[in-house]
Amino acid sequence: MEISEVRIKLMNDPHERLLAFCSITFDVSFVIRDLKIIQGAKGAFVAMPSRKLMDRCPKCHTKNHLRASFCNQCGVRLDENRADKDDAGRARLYADIAHPINSDCRELIQEEVLKAYQQEKISAQQDGYICRYDDFGEEDFARLGPYEEDYEETPVKQPAATESTHIRKNNQVFRIDPGESGSDRSRPHHTAADQPSPNKVSSTENESGGKGKGDAFGSGIV
């Protein structure tokens, strides 16, 4: 058995342990995809493609992954520590979909994959680089449904902060007026000129020449 081709998809986040995805082809006849190159404590290593282990809810029999705290169907609380442990005491949460059954095969795969990984990093720095890994469009953005495009809010113009905003939604145009500014909110409803002055003298007192209240009482009555 020979590894006839290795394809690498590099990950660009330097803060993640996942360095790349890869696929390998044996004897130009059989392909295994979604192997992972992971940065470990002792260097990079190759992890085989795997799936999450699941069990069934005892109440509704729906499948849930072993770390689920609640059932996805009925919502009953589940034991978070129900997964089996390996010899090192770690929970068994994943199972390999494909993996070598002897050390010689594992070393062969890891050696060829890591060699291709180093070559791919060099190729990625060159102009016109194209990744050959086939991800079947999983990184593309989905298309909207035939009726969802009508609900997309599209600004008609870019108004100033004091102008109204117009948006188009479901083939209709709506106007949104701006709220009051900070200066408008702090401004009183009545100005000082509208308020009566405590020192303002009435016309009756002016006509009486400043006499006492008793003299001015009833002076305006005919």
PDB file of N, CA and C in Angstrom, residues 118-160:
ATOM      1  N   GLN A 118       4.339  20.851   5.411  1.00  0.00           N
ATOM      2  CA  GLN A 118       5.439  21.806   5.305  1.00  0.00           C
ATOM      3  C   GLN A 118       5.573  22.345   3.888  1.00  0.00           C
ATOM      4  N   GLN A 119       5.389  21.497   2.884  1.00  0.00           N
ATOM      5  CA  GLN A 119       5.457  21.951   1.497  1.00  0.00           C
ATOM      6  C   GLN A 119       4.297  22.889   1.170  1.00  0.00           C
ATOM      7  N   GLU A 120       3.130  22.625   1.751  1.00  0.00           N
ATOM      8  CA  GLU A 120       1.975  23.483   1.486  1.00  0.00           C
ATOM      9  C   GLU A 120       2.164  24.866   2.091  1.00  0.00           C
ATOM     10  N   LYS A 121       2.804  24.961   3.224  1.00  0.00           N
ATOM     11  CA  LYS A 121       3.066  26.267   3.824  1.00  0.00           C
ATOM     12  C   LYS A 121       3.992  27.092   2.946  1.00  0.00           C
ATOM     13  N   ILE A 122       4.955  26.454   2.320  1.00  0.00           N
ATOM     14  CA  ILE A 122       5.845  27.174   1.404  1.00  0.00           C
ATOM     15  C   ILE A 122       5.094  27.610   0.152  1.00  0.00           C
ATOM     16  N   SER A 123       4.259  26.732  -0.377  1.00  0.00           N
ATOM     17  CA  SER A 123       3.504  27.071  -1.586  1.00  0.00           C
ATOM     18  C   SER A 123       2.501  28.188  -1.329  1.00  0.00           C
ATOM     19  N   ALA A 124       1.964  28.259  -0.109  1.00  0.00           N
ATOM     20  CA  ALA A 124       0.959  29.273   0.204  1.00  0.00           C
ATOM     21  C   ALA A 124       1.530  30.682   0.204  1.00  0.00           C
ATOM     22  N   GLN A 125       2.833  30.820   0.312  1.00  0.00           N
ATOM     23  CA  GLN A 125       3.468  32.138   0.309  1.00  0.00           C
ATOM     24  C   GLN A 125       3.751  32.651  -1.099  1.00  0.00           C
ATOM     25  N   GLN A 126       3.519  31.835  -2.109  1.00  0.00           N
ATOM     26  CA  GLN A 126       3.795  32.228  -3.483  1.00  0.00           C
ATOM     27  C   GLN A 126       2.558  32.851  -4.117  1.00  0.00           C
ATOM     28  N   ASP A 127       2.782  33.696  -5.112  1.00  0.00           N
ATOM     29  CA  ASP A 127       1.687  34.344  -5.828  1.00  0.00           C
ATOM     30  C   ASP A 127       0.904  33.312  -6.632  1.00  0.00           C
ATOM     31  N   GLY A 128      -0.412  33.510  -6.676  1.00  0.00           N
ATOM     32  CA  GLY A 128      -1.260  32.617  -7.446  1.00  0.00           C
ATOM     33  C   GLY A 128      -1.518  31.286  -6.773  1.00  0.00           C
ATOM     34  N   TYR A 129      -1.291  31.200  -5.463  1.00  0.00           N
ATOM     35  CA  TYR A 129      -1.501  29.934  -4.748  1.00  0.00           C
ATOM     36  C   TYR A 129      -2.978  29.572  -4.740  1.00  0.00           C
ATOM     37  N   ILE A 130      -3.276  28.305  -5.015  1.00  0.00           N
ATOM     38  CA  ILE A 130      -4.640  27.784  -4.981  1.00  0.00           C
ATOM     39  C   ILE A 130      -4.635  26.500  -4.173  1.00  0.00           C
ATOM     40  N   CYS A 131      -5.504  26.441  -3.167  1.00  0.00           N
ATOM     41  CA  CYS A 131      -5.609  25.238  -2.339  1.00  0.00           C
ATOM     42  C   CYS A 131      -6.308  24.136  -3.126  1.00  0.00           C
ATOM     43  N   ARG A 132      -5.760  22.931  -3.119  1.00  0.00           N
ATOM     44  CA  ARG A 132      -6.329  21.812  -3.866  1.00  0.00           C
ATOM     45  C   ARG A 132      -7.282  20.971  -3.037  1.00  0.00           C
ATOM     46  N   TYR A 133      -7.420  21.306  -1.768  1.00  0.00           N
ATOM     47  CA  TYR A 133      -8.312  20.526  -0.901  1.00  0.00           C
ATOM     48  C   TYR A 133      -9.761  20.822  -1.266  1.00  0.00           C
ATOM     49  N   ASP A 134     -10.559  19.802  -1.444  1.00  0.00           N
ATOM     50  CA  ASP A 134     -11.956  19.964  -1.854  1.00  0.00           C
ATOM     51  C   ASP A 134     -12.837  19.943  -0.605  1.00  0.00           C
ATOM     52  N   ASP A 135     -13.403  21.135  -0.273  1.00  0.00           N
ATOM     53  CA  ASP A 135     -14.285  21.203   0.890  1.00  0.00           C
ATOM     54  C   ASP A 135     -15.757  21.229   0.495  1.00  0.00           C
ATOM     55  N   PHE A 136     -16.048  20.989  -0.803  1.00  0.00           N
ATOM     56  CA  PHE A 136     -17.421  20.891  -1.311  1.00  0.00           C
ATOM     57  C   PHE A 136     -18.231  22.152  -1.018  1.00  0.00           C
ATOM     58  N   GLY A 137     -17.578  23.316  -1.014  1.00  0.00           N
ATOM     59  CA  GLY A 137     -18.303  24.569  -0.837  1.00  0.00           C
ATOM     60  C   GLY A 137     -18.773  24.842   0.575  1.00  0.00           C
ATOM     61  N   GLU A 138     -18.206  24.160   1.561  1.00  0.00           N
ATOM     62  CA  GLU A 138     -18.659  24.346   2.941  1.00  0.00           C
ATOM     63  C   GLU A 138     -18.281  25.705   3.500  1.00  0.00           C
ATOM     64  N   GLU A 139     -17.311  26.398   2.889  1.00  0.00           N
ATOM     65  CA  GLU A 139     -16.912  27.720   3.341  1.00  0.00           C
ATOM     66  C   GLU A 139     -17.669  28.833   2.623  1.00  0.00           C
ATOM     67  N   ASP A 140     -18.508  28.479   1.642  1.00  0.00           N
ATOM     68  CA  ASP A 140     -19.259  29.489   0.909  1.00  0.00           C
ATOM     69  C   ASP A 140     -20.466  29.948   1.722  1.00  0.00           C
ATOM     70  N   PHE A 141     -20.986  31.145   1.387  1.00  0.00           N
ATOM     71  CA  PHE A 141     -22.183  31.663   2.037  1.00  0.00           C
ATOM     72  C   PHE A 141     -23.419  31.128   1.321  1.00  0.00           C
ATOM     73  N   ALA A 142     -24.422  30.767   2.084  1.00  0.00           N
ATOM     74  CA  ALA A 142     -25.647  30.222   1.518  1.00  0.00           C
ATOM     75  C   ALA A 142     -26.436  31.310   0.797  1.00  0.00           C
ATOM     76  N   ARG A 143     -27.235  30.918  -0.202  1.00  0.00           N
ATOM     77  CA  ARG A 143     -28.128  31.835  -0.894  1.00  0.00           C
ATOM     78  C   ARG A 143     -29.412  32.013  -0.090  1.00  0.00           C
ATOM     79  N   LEU A 144     -29.971  33.208  -0.131  1.00  0.00           N
ATOM     80  CA  LEU A 144     -31.238  33.469   0.537  1.00  0.00           C
ATOM     81  C   LEU A 144     -32.379  32.836  -0.235  1.00  0.00           C
ATOM     82  N   GLY A 145     -33.469  32.541   0.480  1.00  0.00           N
ATOM     83  CA  GLY A 145     -34.658  32.011  -0.149  1.00  0.00           C
ATOM     84  C   GLY A 145     -35.330  33.057  -1.027  1.00  0.00           C
ATOM     85  N   PRO A 146     -36.317  32.644  -1.841  1.00  0.00           N
ATOM     86  CA  PRO A 146     -36.936  33.583  -2.797  1.00  0.00           C
ATOM     87  C   PRO A 146     -37.682  34.728  -2.133  1.00  0.00           C
ATOM     88  N   TYR A 147     -38.111  34.561  -0.872  1.00  0.00           N
ATOM     89  CA  TYR A 147     -38.876  35.611  -0.207  1.00  0.00           C
ATOM     90  C   TYR A 147     -38.073  36.339   0.860  1.00  0.00           C
ATOM     91  N   GLU A 148     -36.870  35.879   1.155  1.00  0.00           N
ATOM     92  CA  GLU A 148     -36.087  36.495   2.217  1.00  0.00           C
ATOM     93  C   GLU A 148     -35.427  37.784   1.755  1.00  0.00           C
ATOM     94  N   GLU A 149     -35.194  37.939   0.465  1.00  0.00           N
ATOM     95  CA  GLU A 149     -34.511  39.138  -0.018  1.00  0.00           C
ATOM     96  C   GLU A 149     -35.345  40.388   0.207  1.00  0.00           C
ATOM     97  N   ASP A 150     -36.692  40.229   0.266  1.00  0.00           N
ATOM     98  CA  ASP A 150     -37.554  41.389   0.483  1.00  0.00           C
ATOM     99  C   ASP A 150     -37.416  41.947   1.887  1.00  0.00           C
ATOM    100  N   TYR A 151     -36.907  41.140   2.824  1.00  0.00           N
ATOM    101  CA  TYR A 151     -36.830  41.569   4.209  1.00  0.00           C
ATOM    102  C   TYR A 151     -35.464  42.127   4.566  1.00  0.00           C
ATOM    103  N   GLU A 152     -34.586  42.220   3.613  1.00  0.00           N
ATOM    104  CA  GLU A 152     -33.258  42.762   3.886  1.00  0.00           C
ATOM    105  C   GLU A 152     -33.339  44.279   3.985  1.00  0.00           C
ATOM    106  N   GLU A 153     -32.866  44.824   5.087  1.00  0.00           N
ATOM    107  CA  GLU A 153     -32.907  46.267   5.282  1.00  0.00           C
ATOM    108  C   GLU A 153     -31.772  46.909   4.494  1.00  0.00           C
ATOM    109  N   THR A 154     -32.136  47.780   3.548  1.00  0.00           N
ATOM    110  CA  THR A 154     -31.166  48.434   2.690  1.00  0.00           C
ATOM    111  C   THR A 154     -31.265  49.928   2.889  1.00  0.00           C
ATOM    112  N   PRO A 155     -30.231  50.595   3.368  1.00  0.00           N
ATOM    113  CA  PRO A 155     -30.320  52.047   3.540  1.00  0.00           C
ATOM    114  C   PRO A 155     -30.418  52.741   2.194  1.00  0.00           C
ATOM    115  N   VAL A 156     -31.351  53.695   2.093  1.00  0.00           N
ATOM    116  CA  VAL A 156     -31.529  54.435   0.857  1.00  0.00           C
ATOM    117  C   VAL A 156     -30.475  55.514   0.723  1.00  0.00           C
ATOM    118  N   LYS A 157     -30.111  56.159   1.828  1.00  0.00           N
ATOM    119  CA  LYS A 157     -29.108  57.204   1.789  1.00  0.00           C
ATOM    120  C   LYS A 157     -28.389  57.233   3.118  1.00  0.00           C
ATOM    121  N   GLN A 158     -27.330  57.996   3.196  1.00  0.00           N
ATOM    122  CA  GLN A 158     -26.566  58.160   4.417  1.00  0.00           C
ATOM    123  C   GLN A 158     -26.817  59.557   4.956  1.00  0.00           C
ATOM    124  N   PRO A 159     -27.849  59.759   5.791  1.00  0.00           N
ATOM    125  CA  PRO A 159     -28.179  61.107   6.255  1.00  0.00           C
ATOM    126  C   PRO A 159     -27.271  61.544   7.370  1.00  0.00           C
ATOM    127  N   ALA A 160     -27.342  62.855   7.648  1.00  0.00           N
ATOM    128  CA  ALA A 160     -26.624  63.379   8.799  1.00  0.00           C
ATOM    129  C   ALA A 160     -27.329  62.941  10.067  1.00  0.00           C
TER     130      ALA A 160
END
